[in-house]
Each structure stands twice: as C-alpha cells, then as structure tokens.
C-alpha cells in the first residue's frame, strides 16, 4: 500500500502536466536596445528639432486592438493567438513605439499629457491605422492615415494630412514577422519625422514619399 500512493501521485502529476497550457509569450513593438542606441547616437550628432511632439492615442481597427496577436490566413481567414500577446493592446504598443522612435530621431520630447512651454512650438501627431496584417512566413502589410497640426493653431489652416503604406517581408520564423512589424513602425517614424521637420517652420511642406 505504501508503494501505491507514490505511484498514484506521479500519475496525477503526469496527467496535470499533460493538460497544462503552453506558456504565454509577450512581445513589444519597441525596437531592441541596440537599434535605439543607434538612433540616439544619430540624434545626438545633429541639431535637436526646434519643436516638441505630442503623439495622440492611436486609432486601430477594433478586431486588431487586443492584447493577443492576430495573424492572417489566406485571403479572408484570421487567427487569434491566445498564447502570443502584446505587452499592451496594439494601439498602445504602436503609440509607445512611434513616440520612442520619433523622440530619438528628432532629438526632442513627447509632451503628451504634460504642461507644455509656450516658448517651444508643438506638433501634434494623430495616427489612424487602417490595416496592420501579418502573414507568418510571408509578409506584413500596413496602411494608415496620419496628420500633423500645430498646437494652438486649430483653425484648420495649419494641418497636414498624409498616408503611409508599407510592406515588409517576413520569411522564416515568427521572430521574422515580429521584426518586420517593428521595422514598419520605424519606417513610419522616419517618414513622419522628415515630414514634420520640413512642414513645421512655415507650415508649407508636403507629405514626403515613404522611404
């Protein structure tokens, strides 16, 4: 009888282990530290932008704005990956990554939620994502509208509306897909930063061609 109890215990443990769910993995759109350090070095070797930025909350289609990763299958299928999750809902991941990239590229500060100084102009950035589709092992497609407006000039004249469309190849592992998603946000930040730098001095610039 003494031998039966340990055997039963081992059987129960084995059954529980077999029924346990796979571990949840978390991901972020923030670029790796090495990439951030490179951007920071580039920013420090150039003059700081003569304006602050205010990155507003990002609009994302409701079906994508979840903590779980959503991937595409074929032309019309989609799968929610319960065990592959963002650190925060996708809209906040995009805003955080975009803000971090822009502040480094422009060598400036995101004053969203802060009391701003009247001495320094602020360009407000509003992003509305229309599409952020990922096909594992294939590609990632991104489509978004965004606008620049000068804070304090809300009469509609000081506003620039642009559009970005990017496709990044994601052949290989799931890591390649996540890297492609990060690269798309980096390309978006590059386009917004270049456009804002040209537009802010006299509000006369136009949308730059996506890199």
CSV table of C-alpha atoms in Angstrom, one decimal:
chain,number,residue,atom,x,y,z
A,1,UNK,CA,0.0,0.0,0.0
A,2,UNK,CA,2.9,2.3,0.7
A,3,UNK,CA,4.1,1.9,-2.9
A,4,UNK,CA,0.7,2.6,-4.4
A,5,UNK,CA,0.4,6.2,-3.0
A,6,UNK,CA,3.7,7.5,-4.6
A,7,UNK,CA,2.7,5.8,-7.9
A,8,UNK,CA,-0.7,7.5,-7.9
A,9,UNK,CA,0.9,10.8,-7.1
A,10,UNK,CA,3.2,10.5,-10.0
A,11,UNK,CA,0.3,9.6,-12.3
A,12,UNK,CA,-1.7,12.6,-11.2
A,13,UNK,CA,1.3,14.9,-11.8
A,14,UNK,CA,1.9,13.5,-15.2
A,15,UNK,CA,-1.8,14.0,-16.1
A,16,UNK,CA,-1.8,17.6,-14.9
A,17,UNK,CA,1.4,18.3,-16.8
A,18,UNK,CA,-0.1,16.9,-20.0
A,19,UNK,CA,-3.1,19.1,-19.6
A,20,UNK,CA,-1.3,22.3,-18.8
A,21,UNK,CA,-1.4,25.1,-21.4
A,22,UNK,CA,1.6,26.3,-23.3
A,23,UNK,CA,3.3,29.3,-21.7
A,24,UNK,CA,2.2,32.7,-22.7
A,25,UNK,CA,4.8,34.8,-24.6
A,26,UNK,CA,4.8,38.6,-24.6
A,27,UNK,CA,6.1,40.8,-27.4
A,28,UNK,CA,6.6,44.5,-28.0
A,29,UNK,CA,6.9,46.8,-31.0
A,30,UNK,CA,9.7,48.8,-29.2
A,31,UNK,CA,12.9,48.2,-31.1
A,32,UNK,CA,15.8,46.4,-29.5
A,33,UNK,CA,18.2,48.4,-27.3
A,34,UNK,CA,20.9,48.2,-29.9
A,35,UNK,CA,18.7,49.9,-32.5
A,36,UNK,CA,17.6,52.5,-30.0
A,37,UNK,CA,21.2,53.3,-29.1
A,38,UNK,CA,22.0,53.8,-32.8
A,39,UNK,CA,19.1,56.2,-33.2
A,40,UNK,CA,20.1,58.0,-30.1
A,41,UNK,CA,23.7,58.4,-31.4
A,42,UNK,CA,22.4,59.8,-34.7
A,43,UNK,CA,20.2,62.3,-32.9
A,44,UNK,CA,23.0,63.5,-30.7
A,45,UNK,CA,25.2,64.2,-33.7
A,46,UNK,CA,22.5,66.5,-35.2
A,47,UNK,CA,20.7,69.6,-34.0
A,48,UNK,CA,17.6,69.0,-32.0
A,49,UNK,CA,14.3,69.7,-33.7
A,50,UNK,CA,13.0,73.2,-32.8
A,51,UNK,CA,9.7,71.8,-31.6
A,52,UNK,CA,8.2,69.2,-29.3
A,53,UNK,CA,5.9,66.5,-30.4
A,54,UNK,CA,2.5,65.4,-29.0
A,55,UNK,CA,1.7,61.8,-30.1
A,56,UNK,CA,-2.0,61.3,-29.6
A,57,UNK,CA,-3.6,57.9,-28.8
A,58,UNK,CA,-3.5,55.8,-32.0
A,59,UNK,CA,-6.7,54.5,-33.7
A,60,UNK,CA,-6.6,50.8,-34.6
A,61,UNK,CA,-9.4,48.6,-36.1
A,62,UNK,CA,-11.3,47.0,-33.2
A,63,UNK,CA,-10.6,43.5,-34.4
A,64,UNK,CA,-6.8,44.1,-34.1
A,65,UNK,CA,-6.8,46.2,-30.9
A,66,UNK,CA,-6.3,43.4,-28.5
A,67,UNK,CA,-3.5,42.0,-26.3
A,68,UNK,CA,-3.4,38.8,-28.4
A,69,UNK,CA,-1.6,38.7,-31.7
A,70,UNK,CA,-3.9,38.4,-34.7
A,71,UNK,CA,-2.5,36.8,-37.9
A,72,UNK,CA,-4.0,36.3,-41.3
A,73,UNK,CA,-4.6,33.0,-43.1
A,74,UNK,CA,-5.1,33.2,-46.8
A,75,UNK,CA,-7.3,35.9,-48.3
A,76,UNK,CA,-10.0,36.1,-45.7
A,77,UNK,CA,-9.0,34.0,-42.6
A,78,UNK,CA,-7.7,35.3,-39.3
A,79,UNK,CA,-6.5,33.6,-36.2
A,80,UNK,CA,-6.1,35.0,-32.7
A,81,UNK,CA,-3.0,33.6,-30.9
A,82,UNK,CA,-4.0,33.4,-27.3
A,83,UNK,CA,-0.5,32.4,-26.1
A,84,UNK,CA,1.3,35.2,-28.2
A,85,UNK,CA,0.4,38.6,-26.7
A,86,UNK,CA,1.5,42.2,-26.8
A,87,UNK,CA,2.7,43.8,-23.6
A,88,UNK,CA,-0.3,46.2,-24.0
A,89,UNK,CA,-3.2,46.5,-26.5
A,90,UNK,CA,-1.9,47.0,-30.0
A,91,UNK,CA,-2.9,50.7,-30.2
A,92,UNK,CA,-0.8,51.5,-27.2
A,93,UNK,CA,2.1,49.4,-28.5
A,94,UNK,CA,2.1,51.4,-31.7
A,95,UNK,CA,1.9,54.7,-29.9
A,96,UNK,CA,4.7,53.8,-27.5
A,97,UNK,CA,7.0,52.6,-30.2
A,98,UNK,CA,6.2,55.5,-32.5
A,99,UNK,CA,6.8,58.1,-29.7
A,100,UNK,CA,10.1,56.5,-28.7
A,101,UNK,CA,11.3,56.4,-32.3
A,102,UNK,CA,10.3,60.0,-33.1
A,103,UNK,CA,11.8,61.5,-30.0
A,104,UNK,CA,15.1,59.8,-30.8
A,105,UNK,CA,15.1,60.7,-34.5
A,106,UNK,CA,14.2,64.3,-33.8
A,107,UNK,CA,16.2,64.6,-30.6
A,108,UNK,CA,13.1,66.2,-29.0
A,109,UNK,CA,10.5,65.3,-26.3
A,110,UNK,CA,7.0,63.9,-26.4
A,111,UNK,CA,5.0,66.3,-24.2
A,112,UNK,CA,1.7,64.3,-24.4
A,113,UNK,CA,-0.1,64.7,-21.1
A,114,UNK,CA,2.4,67.4,-19.9
A,115,UNK,CA,2.1,71.1,-19.4
A,116,UNK,CA,3.9,72.5,-22.4
A,117,UNK,CA,6.1,75.5,-22.6
A,118,UNK,CA,4.7,78.4,-24.6
A,119,UNK,CA,8.3,79.2,-25.8
A,120,UNK,CA,8.6,75.9,-27.9
A,121,UNK,CA,6.2,75.0,-30.7
A,122,UNK,CA,4.5,71.7,-30.5
A,123,UNK,CA,3.5,69.5,-33.5
A,124,UNK,CA,0.5,67.2,-32.7
A,125,UNK,CA,0.6,63.8,-34.4
A,126,UNK,CA,-2.6,61.8,-34.9
A,127,UNK,CA,-2.3,58.3,-36.4
A,128,UNK,CA,-5.3,56.2,-37.6
A,129,UNK,CA,-4.3,52.7,-38.6
A,130,UNK,CA,-6.4,51.2,-41.4
A,131,UNK,CA,-4.6,47.9,-41.8
A,132,UNK,CA,-1.9,46.0,-39.9
A,133,UNK,CA,-2.0,42.5,-41.4
A,134,UNK,CA,0.6,39.8,-40.8
A,135,UNK,CA,1.1,36.6,-42.7
A,136,UNK,CA,3.6,34.4,-40.8
A,137,UNK,CA,6.5,33.3,-43.0
A,138,UNK,CA,5.4,35.8,-45.8
A,139,UNK,CA,4.9,39.5,-45.1
A,140,UNK,CA,3.4,42.2,-43.0
A,141,UNK,CA,1.2,44.9,-44.6
A,142,UNK,CA,0.5,48.3,-43.1
A,143,UNK,CA,-1.8,51.1,-44.2
A,144,UNK,CA,-2.5,54.3,-42.1
A,145,UNK,CA,-3.6,57.9,-42.3
A,146,UNK,CA,-1.9,60.5,-40.1
A,147,UNK,CA,-1.9,64.2,-39.7
A,148,UNK,CA,0.3,66.9,-38.3
A,149,UNK,CA,-1.1,70.0,-36.7
A,150,UNK,CA,0.5,72.9,-34.8
A,151,UNK,CA,-0.8,73.1,-31.2
A,152,UNK,CA,-2.6,76.5,-30.7
A,153,UNK,CA,-3.5,76.8,-34.4
A,154,UNK,CA,-6.7,74.8,-34.5
A,155,UNK,CA,-8.4,76.8,-37.3
A,156,UNK,CA,-7.7,74.1,-39.8
A,157,UNK,CA,-5.2,76.0,-41.8
A,158,UNK,CA,-2.1,74.6,-40.0
A,159,UNK,CA,-2.8,71.0,-40.7
A,160,UNK,CA,-1.2,68.4,-43.0
A,161,UNK,CA,-2.9,65.1,-43.7
A,162,UNK,CA,-0.8,62.2,-45.1
A,163,UNK,CA,-0.9,58.5,-45.8
A,164,UNK,CA,1.6,55.6,-45.3
A,165,UNK,CA,1.5,52.2,-46.9
A,166,UNK,CA,4.3,49.7,-46.2
A,167,UNK,CA,5.0,46.1,-46.8
A,168,UNK,CA,7.8,44.2,-45.1
A,169,UNK,CA,8.9,40.7,-46.0
A,170,UNK,CA,8.7,38.2,-43.1
A,171,UNK,CA,10.1,35.0,-44.4
A,172,UNK,CA,11.2,32.5,-41.9
A,173,UNK,CA,10.3,32.1,-38.2
A,174,UNK,CA,7.8,34.0,-36.1
A,175,UNK,CA,10.7,36.2,-35.0
A,176,UNK,CA,11.0,37.5,-38.6
A,177,UNK,CA,7.3,38.5,-38.5
A,178,UNK,CA,7.8,40.5,-35.3
A,179,UNK,CA,10.9,42.1,-36.6
A,180,UNK,CA,9.0,43.1,-39.8
A,181,UNK,CA,6.3,44.7,-37.6
A,182,UNK,CA,8.9,46.7,-35.7
A,183,UNK,CA,10.5,47.8,-39.0
A,184,UNK,CA,7.2,49.1,-40.3
A,185,UNK,CA,6.9,51.4,-37.2
A,186,UNK,CA,10.4,52.5,-37.7
A,187,UNK,CA,9.7,53.4,-41.4
A,188,UNK,CA,6.6,55.2,-40.4
A,189,UNK,CA,8.5,57.2,-37.8
A,190,UNK,CA,11.2,58.1,-40.4
A,191,UNK,CA,8.5,59.4,-42.7
A,192,UNK,CA,6.7,61.4,-40.0
A,193,UNK,CA,9.9,62.9,-38.7
A,194,UNK,CA,11.1,64.0,-42.1
A,195,UNK,CA,7.7,65.5,-43.0
A,196,UNK,CA,7.4,67.3,-39.6
A,197,UNK,CA,10.9,68.8,-39.9
A,198,UNK,CA,10.0,70.2,-43.4
A,199,UNK,CA,6.5,71.3,-42.5
A,200,UNK,CA,6.8,72.9,-39.1
A,201,UNK,CA,8.9,76.1,-39.9
A,202,UNK,CA,6.4,77.7,-42.2
A,203,UNK,CA,3.5,75.1,-42.4
A,204,UNK,CA,4.1,74.9,-46.1
A,205,UNK,CA,5.7,71.5,-46.6
A,206,UNK,CA,4.0,68.5,-48.2
A,207,UNK,CA,3.9,64.8,-47.3
A,208,UNK,CA,7.1,63.1,-48.1
A,209,UNK,CA,7.3,59.9,-50.1
A,210,UNK,CA,7.5,56.9,-47.8
A,211,UNK,CA,11.1,55.5,-47.6
